[in-house]
């Protein structure tokens, strides 16, 4: 078992460097060991900011099964062929420089009573506070034919960036001109509300440039486009007439894997490339932790600290949470969750109450073709009466129109948020 | 900064704002961190990435830009929406905090 003393020994070499990186706030009174599970936008940010804001006085272990961070935002441009996987891949070395102990392992379980986490390879770890930021897992029961690994290798989701992203790109490259690509979109809430609409847009752009006889069919379980509706539908009308066929109220019931056919309630849609974004819930480890889930899917948290409403000492971030009103499941939001949780945990470890007035901001940029982008943005503040975050009145909106300036900002945003979380 | 000075400046902030005495000592640090996904950790944006760095900029410049964004008098793609999220006092706090960061 890794205890605090071993942890400090392991850190020896880097701890001196890490403390130099602190801000002007001076020494922190917080002491203890925080274990973060999941090194995505939420977990990586929380790990870095716990070290930054404690001036290195709090020990942080990050458990992450992948050896590199691969970004979901911008991954649709890998699928359209406009970017490579290397462009959206970031090393975990930057976090090690902050003194975060990065362990590549899988978590088997967490015991909230004993405050221990069991790893697949690395035994057990004690913690004072734990952060779970595992993103989403898929509800395969709702798409029964896709339960097997074999079926999932044929009908891709590409809703977690990595090998699936590259595999979907390959399927589109292999598609003949005149072929059909179909995407199924689950009922909200799901990870990245505008993501499916961005995906069909940039794939339509790829078809327009390289396979102009090909078609894109979107089968959306929702009654309408769930994010940036006006801007997306305008782009489809103006840029992709005759290419994009958007069908609302088209919920997937199952899939015929061999025939690449989406089975709906009253209809069947055959495609050459069928891409299924399955319905989702909080990551498995959240479900296993005993944390209270709304509808068996999303973790209910105290928005002052992101602590589970029932599993004490366990803070849950990002897509796994039951979102506050108008709060999307986005990488940007997970970053903000990570910072509110880090600040609250440092207060709690110092014997103080969390900041009673947390703020969060969100911006989601979406490409509608390789050069034009649209955004949605909002500022959220804690409302003590409602005990949740609400959008500050007036502080939200979307782009006036699609434009090239925001395409540069979108890429700049990606570089800055990757550095904010990981460098 | 030593504790005495920090406590004194905090007391000053409370006096100026008339805000509840319960404001977290790190309120401004936390609020400023919401800007970092675009403007970089502590306002140090990646050079050349397109976003304006805020660290070490003049307090008055940051504050007046935010006021202009909020009023809609400064051209913007997104900041006219985001700036509406902050009160006069919060704009003052953010500007002071970023101005105090090393470039």
Short mmCIF file of C-alpha atoms in Angstrom, two decimals:
data_model
loop_
_atom_site.label_atom_id
_atom_site.label_comp_id
_atom_site.label_asym_id
_atom_site.label_seq_id
_atom_site.Cartn_x
_atom_site.Cartn_y
_atom_site.Cartn_z
CA UNK A 1 0.00 0.00 0.00
CA UNK A 2 1.25 3.45 -0.88
CA UNK A 3 1.15 5.69 2.16
CA UNK A 4 1.87 9.36 2.53
CA UNK A 5 5.51 8.85 3.52
CA UNK A 6 6.23 6.72 0.42
CA UNK A 7 4.49 9.31 -1.65
CA UNK A 8 6.73 12.08 -0.32
CA UNK A 9 9.82 9.91 -0.92
CA UNK A 10 8.73 9.30 -4.51
CA UNK A 11 8.22 13.00 -4.98
CA UNK A 12 11.59 13.99 -3.51
CA UNK A 13 13.17 14.86 -6.83
CA UNK A 14 10.39 17.04 -8.16
CA UNK A 15 8.90 18.61 -5.03
CA UNK A 16 11.50 21.38 -4.88
CA UNK A 17 10.77 22.40 -8.44
CA UNK A 18 7.04 22.29 -7.94
CA UNK A 19 6.96 24.70 -5.02
CA UNK A 20 8.66 27.36 -7.17
CA UNK A 21 5.62 27.43 -9.40
CA UNK A 22 3.26 28.71 -6.73
CA UNK A 23 1.52 32.05 -7.00
CA UNK A 24 1.90 35.06 -4.72
CA UNK A 25 -0.65 33.69 -2.24
CA UNK A 26 2.01 32.34 0.11
CA UNK A 27 2.05 29.04 1.97
CA UNK A 28 -1.19 27.13 2.27
CA UNK A 29 -2.40 25.67 5.54
CA UNK A 30 -3.87 22.73 3.65
CA UNK A 31 -2.19 19.37 4.20
CA UNK A 32 -3.15 15.92 2.99
CA UNK A 33 -3.29 13.54 0.06
CA UNK A 34 -5.81 13.93 -2.75
CA UNK A 35 -6.26 11.12 -5.26
CA UNK A 36 -7.72 12.12 -8.62
CA UNK A 37 -9.22 9.39 -10.81
CA UNK A 38 -9.29 10.33 -14.49
CA UNK A 39 -6.88 12.68 -16.26
CA UNK A 40 -9.24 14.39 -18.70
CA UNK A 41 -10.26 18.03 -18.74
CA UNK A 42 -11.65 17.89 -15.18
CA UNK A 43 -9.19 15.62 -13.39
CA UNK A 44 -5.98 16.98 -14.93
CA UNK A 45 -7.03 20.56 -14.15
CA UNK A 46 -7.94 19.68 -10.56
CA UNK A 47 -4.59 17.89 -10.05
CA UNK A 48 -2.57 20.84 -11.35
CA UNK A 49 -4.52 23.49 -9.44
CA UNK A 50 -4.33 21.54 -6.15
CA UNK A 51 -0.53 21.74 -6.47
CA UNK A 52 -0.48 25.33 -7.77
CA UNK A 53 -2.83 26.76 -5.17
CA UNK A 54 -1.41 24.82 -2.20
CA UNK A 55 2.11 25.87 -3.16
CA UNK A 56 2.97 22.20 -3.18
CA UNK A 57 1.77 21.52 0.39
CA UNK A 58 -0.89 19.01 -0.68
CA UNK A 59 0.13 15.66 -2.17
CA UNK A 60 -1.68 14.73 -5.37
CA UNK A 61 -1.86 11.36 -7.13
CA UNK A 62 -3.54 11.15 -10.54
CA UNK A 63 -4.74 7.73 -11.70
CA UNK A 64 -5.21 7.57 -15.45
CA UNK A 65 -5.38 4.45 -17.60
CA UNK A 66 -4.15 6.09 -20.81
CA UNK A 67 -0.51 7.12 -21.16
CA UNK A 68 -1.36 10.31 -23.07
CA UNK A 69 -4.19 12.84 -22.99
CA UNK A 70 -6.19 12.86 -26.22
CA UNK A 71 -8.69 15.71 -26.58
CA UNK A 72 -12.32 15.20 -27.55
CA UNK A 73 -12.64 18.88 -28.52
CA UNK A 74 -11.00 19.28 -31.98
CA UNK A 75 -11.23 15.49 -32.56
CA UNK A 76 -13.98 16.02 -35.16
CA UNK A 77 -11.29 17.69 -37.29
CA UNK A 78 -9.27 14.46 -37.15
CA UNK A 79 -12.36 12.61 -38.39
CA UNK A 80 -12.76 15.13 -41.26
CA UNK A 81 -9.07 14.78 -42.14
CA UNK A 82 -8.18 18.38 -41.28
CA UNK A 83 -6.04 17.47 -38.23
CA UNK A 84 -3.98 14.47 -37.12
CA UNK A 85 -4.31 12.58 -33.83
CA UNK A 86 -0.88 13.94 -32.83
CA UNK A 87 -2.32 17.47 -33.00
CA UNK A 88 -4.81 16.69 -30.21
CA UNK A 89 -2.48 14.56 -28.04
CA UNK A 90 -0.76 15.99 -24.95
CA UNK A 91 1.76 14.38 -22.59
CA UNK A 92 1.21 13.99 -18.83
CA UNK A 93 4.84 15.05 -18.18
CA UNK A 94 3.75 18.64 -17.49
CA UNK A 95 1.72 17.46 -14.48
CA UNK A 96 4.73 15.54 -13.15
CA UNK A 97 6.66 18.83 -13.16
CA UNK A 98 3.98 20.26 -10.85
CA UNK A 99 4.73 17.39 -8.47
CA UNK A 100 1.61 15.38 -9.36
CA UNK A 101 2.30 11.66 -9.05
CA UNK A 102 0.84 10.32 -12.31
CA UNK A 103 0.04 6.61 -12.18
CA UNK A 104 -1.13 4.78 -15.30
CA UNK A 105 -3.48 2.17 -13.89
CA UNK A 106 -7.18 1.32 -13.71
CA UNK A 107 -9.34 1.77 -10.63
CA UNK A 108 -11.28 -1.29 -9.50
CA UNK A 109 -13.15 0.34 -6.65
CA UNK A 110 -13.29 3.05 -4.02
CA UNK A 111 -14.20 2.66 -0.35
CA UNK A 112 -15.64 5.93 0.97
CA UNK A 113 -15.63 4.66 4.58
CA UNK A 114 -11.97 3.56 4.68
CA UNK A 115 -10.94 6.25 2.17
CA UNK A 116 -9.05 3.80 0.00
CA UNK A 117 -8.89 3.23 -3.75
CA UNK A 118 -8.13 -0.20 -5.17
CA UNK A 119 -6.04 -0.33 -8.34
CA UNK A 120 -5.81 -3.12 -10.90
CA UNK A 121 -1.99 -3.29 -10.78
CA UNK A 122 -0.88 -1.00 -7.97
CA UNK A 123 -2.65 -2.31 -4.85
CA UNK A 124 -4.45 0.14 -2.58
CA UNK A 125 -4.00 3.88 -2.06
CA UNK A 126 -5.18 5.91 0.93
CA UNK A 127 -6.64 9.35 0.45
CA UNK A 128 -7.90 12.24 2.52
CA UNK A 129 -10.14 13.42 -0.32
CA UNK A 130 -10.83 11.75 -3.67
CA UNK A 131 -11.84 13.28 -6.98
CA UNK A 132 -13.61 11.13 -9.56
CA UNK A 133 -13.52 12.57 -13.07
CA UNK A 134 -14.02 9.55 -15.34
CA UNK A 135 -16.18 11.18 -18.02
CA UNK A 136 -19.01 9.08 -19.41
CA UNK A 137 -19.67 5.41 -20.01
CA UNK A 138 -22.16 4.09 -22.52
CA UNK A 139 -25.57 2.53 -21.90
CA UNK A 140 -25.08 -0.39 -24.29
CA UNK A 141 -28.29 -2.00 -22.99
CA UNK A 142 -30.12 0.61 -25.05
CA UNK A 143 -28.34 -0.54 -28.23
CA UNK A 144 -28.28 -4.30 -27.57
CA UNK A 145 -26.54 -5.38 -30.78
CA UNK A 146 -23.54 -3.24 -29.90
CA UNK A 147 -22.82 -4.91 -26.56
CA UNK A 148 -19.92 -6.99 -27.91
CA UNK A 149 -16.43 -5.61 -28.48
CA UNK A 150 -16.56 -7.08 -31.99
CA UNK A 151 -19.69 -5.09 -32.88
CA UNK A 152 -18.24 -1.94 -31.31
CA UNK A 153 -15.18 -2.29 -33.55
CA UNK A 154 -17.43 -2.23 -36.64
CA UNK A 155 -20.05 0.33 -35.67
CA UNK A 156 -17.98 3.08 -34.06
CA UNK A 157 -18.93 5.77 -31.54
CA UNK A 158 -15.72 7.87 -31.69
CA UNK A 159 -17.20 9.71 -28.69
CA UNK A 160 -14.02 9.18 -26.68
CA UNK A 161 -11.05 10.48 -28.63
CA UNK A 162 -8.35 7.94 -29.47
CA UNK A 163 -8.31 4.75 -31.53
CA UNK A 164 -12.04 5.11 -32.36
CA UNK A 165 -11.36 8.57 -33.81
CA UNK A 166 -8.68 7.19 -36.13
CA UNK A 167 -10.84 4.19 -37.06
CA UNK A 168 -13.79 6.41 -38.05
CA UNK A 169 -11.46 8.55 -40.19
CA UNK A 170 -10.33 5.34 -41.93
CA UNK A 171 -13.94 4.27 -42.61
CA UNK A 172 -14.63 7.66 -44.21
CA UNK A 173 -11.46 7.46 -46.32
CA UNK A 174 -12.52 4.01 -47.52
CA UNK A 175 -16.04 5.19 -48.36
CA UNK A 176 -16.77 5.35 -52.08
CA UNK A 177 -17.99 8.61 -53.61
CA UNK A 178 -21.76 8.38 -53.48
CA UNK A 179 -21.75 6.53 -50.15
CA UNK A 180 -23.87 7.33 -47.09
CA UNK A 181 -22.58 8.30 -43.64
CA UNK A 182 -25.20 8.19 -40.88
CA UNK A 183 -24.81 9.47 -37.30
CA UNK A 184 -27.21 8.66 -34.49
CA UNK A 185 -27.54 11.22 -31.68
CA UNK A 186 -28.92 10.21 -28.24
CA UNK A 187 -31.46 12.14 -26.22
CA UNK A 188 -29.92 14.94 -24.15
CA UNK A 189 -28.12 15.04 -21.78
CA UNK A 190 -25.00 13.60 -23.35
CA UNK A 191 -21.32 14.60 -23.58
CA UNK A 192 -20.75 17.73 -25.72
CA UNK A 193 -24.18 18.97 -26.86
CA UNK A 194 -22.95 20.62 -30.13
CA UNK A 195 -20.48 17.80 -30.90
CA UNK A 196 -22.75 15.67 -33.12
CA UNK A 197 -23.80 18.70 -35.18
CA UNK A 198 -20.18 19.79 -35.59
CA UNK A 199 -19.32 16.24 -36.67
CA UNK A 200 -21.93 16.06 -39.42
CA UNK A 201 -20.93 19.56 -40.58
CA UNK A 202 -17.21 18.86 -40.97
CA UNK A 203 -17.85 15.45 -42.54
CA UNK A 204 -20.22 17.15 -45.01
CA UNK A 205 -17.43 19.62 -45.74
CA UNK A 206 -15.03 16.70 -46.38
CA UNK A 207 -17.59 15.10 -48.73
CA UNK A 208 -18.17 18.39 -50.53
CA UNK A 209 -14.45 18.74 -51.20
CA UNK A 210 -13.52 15.10 -51.88
CA UNK A 211 -16.61 12.89 -52.39
CA UNK A 212 -19.32 15.27 -53.62
CA UNK A 213 -21.91 12.57 -54.40
CA UNK A 214 -21.87 11.29 -50.80
CA UNK A 215 -24.56 12.03 -48.22
CA UNK A 216 -24.75 12.67 -44.47
CA UNK A 217 -27.83 11.52 -42.54
CA UNK A 218 -28.29 12.67 -38.93
CA UNK A 219 -30.74 10.59 -36.88
CA UNK A 220 -31.41 12.72 -33.82
CA UNK A 221 -33.41 11.30 -30.90
CA UNK A 222 -34.10 14.90 -29.84
CA UNK A 223 -37.02 16.91 -31.22
CA UNK A 224 -34.59 19.54 -32.52
CA UNK A 225 -30.91 20.49 -32.66
CA UNK A 226 -29.89 20.79 -28.99
CA UNK A 227 -27.17 23.46 -29.31
CA UNK A 228 -26.58 26.51 -31.55
CA UNK A 229 -29.63 25.46 -33.56
CA UNK A 230 -29.98 28.55 -35.76
CA UNK A 231 -26.31 28.67 -36.67
CA UNK A 232 -26.03 24.97 -37.48
CA UNK A 233 -29.21 24.80 -39.57
CA UNK A 234 -28.14 27.95 -41.46
CA UNK A 235 -24.79 26.31 -42.27
CA UNK A 236 -26.50 23.11 -43.48
CA UNK A 237 -28.92 25.11 -45.68
CA UNK A 238 -26.26 27.38 -47.12
CA UNK A 239 -23.23 25.08 -47.36
CA UNK A 240 -24.53 21.52 -47.55
CA UNK A 241 -27.83 21.57 -49.43
CA UNK A 242 -28.39 18.08 -50.83
CA UNK A 243 -25.63 16.63 -48.64
CA UNK A 244 -26.92 16.92 -45.03
CA UNK A 245 -30.25 15.25 -44.27
CA UNK A 246 -31.18 16.10 -40.65
CA UNK A 247 -34.00 14.02 -39.15
CA UNK A 248 -35.30 14.97 -35.66
CA UNK A 249 -37.34 12.61 -33.41
CA UNK A 250 -35.38 9.64 -34.76
CA UNK A 251 -34.40 7.62 -31.72
CA UNK A 252 -32.20 4.58 -32.26
CA UNK A 253 -33.67 1.28 -30.95
CA UNK A 254 -30.96 -1.11 -32.14
CA UNK A 255 -28.50 -1.74 -34.92
CA UNK A 256 -28.17 -4.41 -37.61
CA UNK A 257 -24.39 -4.65 -37.41
CA UNK A 258 -23.78 -6.77 -40.54
CA UNK A 259 -25.90 -4.47 -42.73
CA UNK A 260 -24.78 -1.23 -41.04
CA UNK A 261 -28.42 -0.36 -40.50
CA UNK A 262 -29.89 1.88 -37.82
CA UNK A 263 -33.17 0.49 -36.49
CA UNK A 264 -35.64 3.19 -35.42
CA UNK A 265 -39.16 2.79 -34.06
CA UNK A 266 -40.87 2.98 -37.48
CA UNK A 267 -37.98 3.05 -39.90
CA UNK A 268 -34.65 1.50 -40.84
CA UNK A 269 -31.77 3.51 -42.25
CA UNK A 270 -28.96 1.72 -44.05
CA UNK A 271 -25.58 3.41 -44.29
CA UNK A 272 -22.13 2.63 -45.66
CA UNK A 273 -20.59 4.14 -42.53
CA UNK A 274 -22.85 3.97 -39.48
CA UNK A 275 -21.66 6.00 -36.46
CA UNK A 276 -23.60 5.53 -33.22
CA UNK A 277 -23.24 7.95 -30.31
CA UNK A 278 -24.87 5.80 -27.61
CA UNK A 279 -26.87 7.07 -24.62
CA UNK A 280 -24.56 7.81 -21.69
CA UNK A 281 -24.23 7.94 -17.93
CA UNK A 282 -21.58 8.78 -15.33
CA UNK A 283 -18.36 6.77 -15.65
CA UNK A 284 -18.40 3.27 -14.13
CA UNK A 285 -16.27 4.18 -11.10
CA UNK A 286 -18.83 6.82 -10.07
CA UNK A 287 -21.59 4.23 -10.25
CA UNK A 288 -19.46 1.81 -8.19
CA UNK A 289 -18.55 4.44 -5.56
CA UNK A 290 -21.99 4.49 -3.96
CA UNK A 291 -22.48 8.14 -4.94
CA UNK A 292 -26.13 9.07 -5.44
CA UNK A 293 -27.10 9.10 -9.12
CA UNK A 294 -30.13 10.88 -10.55
CA UNK A 295 -32.12 8.42 -12.70
CA UNK A 296 -29.27 5.96 -12.20
CA UNK A 297 -27.17 8.09 -14.55
CA UNK A 298 -25.61 11.34 -13.25
CA UNK A 299 -24.01 12.12 -9.89
CA UNK A 300 -25.68 14.69 -7.65
CA UNK A 301 -23.10 17.04 -6.16
CA UNK A 302 -22.91 19.98 -3.77
CA UNK A 303 -22.03 22.78 -6.18
CA UNK A 304 -19.90 24.61 -3.59
CA UNK A 305 -17.39 21.77 -3.51
CA UNK A 306 -18.43 19.22 -6.17
CA UNK A 307 -18.62 16.70 -3.29
CA UNK A 308 -21.13 13.91 -3.77
CA UNK A 309 -24.34 14.67 -1.86
CA UNK A 310 -24.02 11.35 -0.02
CA UNK A 311 -20.54 9.80 -0.50
CA UNK A 312 -18.52 12.00 1.83
CA UNK A 313 -14.95 12.81 0.84
CA UNK A 314 -15.64 11.97 -2.82
CA UNK A 315 -15.79 14.90 -5.24
CA UNK A 316 -17.18 14.25 -8.73
CA UNK A 317 -16.36 16.41 -11.76
CA UNK A 318 -17.24 16.97 -15.36
CA UNK A 319 -19.54 14.95 -17.58
CA UNK A 320 -20.39 12.53 -14.74
CA UNK A 321 -22.31 15.19 -12.79
CA UNK A 322 -26.00 15.94 -12.91
CA UNK A 323 -25.54 19.29 -14.65
CA UNK A 324 -26.70 22.57 -13.13
CA UNK A 325 -29.30 24.47 -15.23
CA UNK A 326 -27.98 25.34 -18.74
CA UNK A 327 -24.58 23.87 -17.90
CA UNK A 328 -23.30 21.71 -20.77
CA UNK A 329 -21.23 18.55 -20.43
CA UNK A 330 -18.14 20.13 -21.97
CA UNK A 331 -14.37 20.05 -21.52
CA UNK A 332 -14.45 23.74 -20.63
CA UNK A 333 -17.02 23.10 -17.89
CA UNK A 334 -15.00 20.15 -16.56
CA UNK A 335 -11.99 22.50 -16.30
CA UNK A 336 -14.13 24.89 -14.25
CA UNK A 337 -15.46 22.06 -12.06
CA UNK A 338 -11.82 21.05 -11.44
CA UNK A 339 -10.92 24.53 -10.17
CA UNK A 340 -13.98 24.94 -7.92
CA UNK A 341 -13.30 21.48 -6.47
CA UNK A 342 -9.57 22.20 -6.00
CA UNK A 343 -10.26 25.49 -4.19
CA UNK A 344 -12.94 23.86 -2.00
CA UNK A 345 -10.74 20.86 -1.13
CA UNK A 346 -7.85 23.12 -0.11
CA UNK A 347 -10.20 25.08 2.16
CA UNK A 348 -11.59 21.85 3.62
CA UNK A 349 -8.10 20.39 4.18
CA UNK A 350 -7.22 23.63 6.03
CA UNK A 351 -10.30 23.27 8.22
CA UNK A 352 -12.23 26.05 6.46
CA UNK A 353 -15.52 26.18 4.59
CA UNK A 354 -15.52 26.22 0.76
CA UNK A 355 -15.75 29.53 -1.10
CA UNK A 356 -19.48 30.41 -0.84
CA UNK A 357 -19.51 32.25 -4.21
CA UNK A 358 -18.06 30.00 -6.94
CA UNK A 359 -18.18 31.14 -10.57
CA UNK A 360 -17.86 29.09 -13.73
CA UNK A 361 -17.63 30.09 -17.37
CA UNK A 362 -18.23 28.06 -20.50
CA UNK A 363 -17.33 28.50 -24.13
CA UNK A 364 -17.86 25.84 -26.80
CA UNK A 365 -16.49 26.52 -30.28
CA UNK A 366 -17.80 24.35 -33.14
CA UNK A 367 -16.42 24.13 -36.67
CA UNK A 368 -19.11 24.19 -39.37
CA UNK A 369 -16.45 23.66 -42.03
CA UNK A 370 -12.64 23.55 -41.96
CA UNK A 371 -12.41 27.35 -41.75
CA UNK A 372 -15.54 28.67 -40.04
CA UNK A 373 -16.56 28.46 -36.41
CA UNK A 374 -19.54 29.32 -34.19
CA UNK A 375 -19.58 29.59 -30.40
CA UNK A 376 -21.92 29.37 -27.44
CA UNK A 377 -20.83 31.00 -24.17
CA UNK A 378 -22.18 31.56 -20.66
CA UNK A 379 -21.14 32.74 -17.19
CA UNK A 380 -22.56 30.88 -14.19
CA UNK A 381 -22.60 31.95 -10.53
CA UNK A 382 -23.72 30.18 -7.37
CA UNK A 383 -27.19 31.04 -6.15
CA UNK A 384 -27.32 30.40 -2.41
CA UNK A 385 -31.11 30.15 -2.35
CA UNK A 386 -31.33 27.65 -5.20
CA UNK A 387 -28.13 25.86 -4.05
CA UNK A 388 -26.92 25.51 -7.63
CA UNK A 389 -25.17 27.58 -10.28
CA UNK A 390 -27.31 29.73 -12.52
CA UNK A 391 -26.46 31.69 -15.66
CA UNK A 392 -25.87 35.35 -14.78
CA UNK A 393 -28.75 37.19 -16.52
CA UNK A 394 -27.55 38.55 -19.87
CA UNK A 395 -24.21 36.75 -19.72
CA UNK A 396 -24.70 34.20 -22.46
CA UNK A 397 -25.02 34.02 -26.22
CA UNK A 398 -23.85 32.61 -29.52
CA UNK A 399 -21.85 33.94 -32.49
CA UNK A 400 -23.55 36.57 -34.66
CA UNK A 401 -22.69 34.37 -37.67
CA UNK A 402 -20.17 31.70 -38.64
CA UNK A 403 -16.76 33.31 -39.11
CA UNK A 404 -13.07 32.66 -39.67
CA UNK A 405 -11.83 34.80 -36.75
CA UNK A 406 -13.32 32.34 -34.27
CA UNK A 407 -11.69 29.42 -36.07
CA UNK A 408 -8.35 30.91 -34.99
CA UNK A 409 -9.74 31.47 -31.48
CA UNK A 410 -10.97 27.88 -31.32
CA UNK A 411 -7.50 26.49 -32.01
CA UNK A 412 -5.97 29.06 -29.65
CA UNK A 413 -8.50 28.06 -26.99
CA UNK A 414 -7.49 24.41 -27.38
CA UNK A 415 -3.79 25.21 -26.94
CA UNK A 416 -4.49 27.37 -23.90
CA UNK A 417 -6.84 24.96 -22.14
CA UNK A 418 -4.51 22.02 -22.75
CA UNK A 419 -1.71 24.07 -21.16
CA UNK A 420 -4.03 25.20 -18.34
CA UNK A 421 -4.78 21.57 -17.49
CA UNK A 422 -1.54 19.81 -18.34
CA UNK A 423 1.45 22.16 -18.54
CA UNK B 1 3.29 38.89 0.89
CA UNK B 2 3.12 38.42 4.64
CA UNK B 3 -0.02 37.70 6.56
CA UNK B 4 -0.37 41.16 8.11
CA UNK B 5 -0.28 42.92 4.75
CA UNK B 6 -2.62 40.37 3.21
CA UNK B 7 -5.12 40.77 6.04
CA UNK B 8 -4.88 44.56 5.77
CA UNK B 9 -5.52 44.56 2.01
CA UNK B 10 -8.41 42.17 2.43
CA UNK B 11 -9.92 44.46 5.03
CA UNK B 12 -9.53 47.32 2.57
CA UNK B 13 -11.31 45.36 -0.15
CA UNK B 14 -14.22 44.67 2.15
CA UNK B 15 -14.42 48.34 3.11
CA UNK B 16 -14.37 49.49 -0.51
CA UNK B 17 -16.92 47.01 -1.73
CA UNK B 18 -19.14 46.98 1.29
CA UNK B 19 -19.45 43.28 0.51
CA UNK B 20 -20.29 40.69 3.11
CA UNK B 21 -17.37 39.95 5.39
CA UNK B 22 -17.76 36.29 4.42
CA UNK B 23 -16.00 36.65 1.06
CA UNK B 24 -13.45 33.86 0.63
CA UNK B 25 -9.85 35.15 0.91
CA UNK B 26 -9.20 33.52 -2.49
CA UNK B 27 -12.38 34.76 -4.16
CA UNK B 28 -10.55 36.83 -6.78
CA UNK B 29 -7.96 34.12 -7.50
CA UNK B 30 -10.81 31.67 -8.07
CA UNK B 31 -12.79 34.08 -10.24
CA UNK B 32 -9.70 34.85 -12.33
CA UNK B 33 -9.14 31.11 -12.87
CA UNK B 34 -12.39 30.96 -14.87
CA UNK B 35 -10.60 33.01 -17.58
CA UNK B 36 -7.62 30.63 -17.88
CA UNK B 37 -8.96 28.18 -20.51
CA UNK B 38 -8.63 31.00 -23.07
CA UNK B 39 -6.23 33.46 -21.43
CA UNK B 40 -3.81 31.00 -19.81
CA UNK B 41 -3.05 29.94 -16.24
CA UNK B 42 -2.73 33.15 -14.18
CA UNK B 43 -3.42 35.10 -17.39
CA UNK B 44 -0.29 33.89 -19.17
CA UNK B 45 -1.71 33.03 -22.60
CA UNK B 46 0.36 30.98 -25.02
CA UNK B 47 2.17 33.50 -27.26
CA UNK B 48 0.79 33.54 -30.78
CA UNK B 49 -2.23 31.37 -29.98
CA UNK B 50 -4.57 34.32 -30.58
CA UNK B 51 -5.94 35.08 -27.12
CA UNK B 52 -4.93 38.28 -25.33
CA UNK B 53 -2.58 37.72 -22.37
CA UNK B 54 -3.78 39.40 -19.18
CA UNK B 55 -0.86 38.82 -16.80
CA UNK B 56 0.96 42.04 -15.96
CA UNK B 57 -1.25 44.28 -18.09
CA UNK B 58 -2.16 47.65 -16.61
CA UNK B 59 -5.09 47.39 -14.20
CA UNK B 60 -6.81 50.36 -15.80
CA UNK B 61 -6.51 48.85 -19.31
CA UNK B 62 -8.04 45.51 -18.27
CA UNK B 63 -10.84 47.22 -16.32
CA UNK B 64 -11.74 49.67 -19.09
CA UNK B 65 -11.78 46.92 -21.73
CA UNK B 66 -14.11 44.79 -19.61
CA UNK B 67 -16.41 47.79 -19.03
CA UNK B 68 -16.46 48.52 -22.77
CA UNK B 69 -17.16 44.88 -23.63
CA UNK B 70 -19.98 44.83 -21.10
CA UNK B 71 -21.46 48.06 -22.48
CA UNK B 72 -21.17 46.78 -26.05
CA UNK B 73 -18.98 49.71 -27.12
CA UNK B 74 -15.88 47.62 -27.90
CA UNK B 75 -15.98 45.21 -30.88
CA UNK B 76 -15.99 41.59 -29.75
CA UNK B 77 -16.77 38.07 -30.88
CA UNK B 78 -17.51 36.71 -27.41
CA UNK B 79 -16.33 39.02 -24.63
CA UNK B 80 -19.43 41.25 -24.86
CA UNK B 81 -21.38 38.20 -23.64
CA UNK B 82 -18.91 37.01 -21.00
CA UNK B 83 -18.23 40.49 -19.54
CA UNK B 84 -21.93 40.75 -18.62
CA UNK B 85 -21.24 38.06 -16.01
CA UNK B 86 -19.37 40.43 -13.70
CA UNK B 87 -20.30 43.35 -11.46
CA UNK B 88 -18.28 46.60 -11.31
CA UNK B 89 -16.63 45.34 -8.16
CA UNK B 90 -15.72 41.99 -9.73
CA UNK B 91 -14.23 43.75 -12.79
CA UNK B 92 -12.11 45.83 -10.43
CA UNK B 93 -10.97 42.72 -8.55
CA UNK B 94 -10.15 40.82 -11.77
CA UNK B 95 -8.20 43.75 -13.24
CA UNK B 96 -6.18 44.20 -10.05
CA UNK B 97 -5.46 40.48 -9.83
CA UNK B 98 -4.25 40.07 -13.42
CA UNK B 99 -2.22 43.30 -13.22
CA UNK B 100 -0.38 41.82 -10.22
CA UNK B 101 0.62 38.62 -12.08
CA UNK B 102 4.08 38.33 -13.62
CA UNK B 103 4.10 38.61 -17.43
#
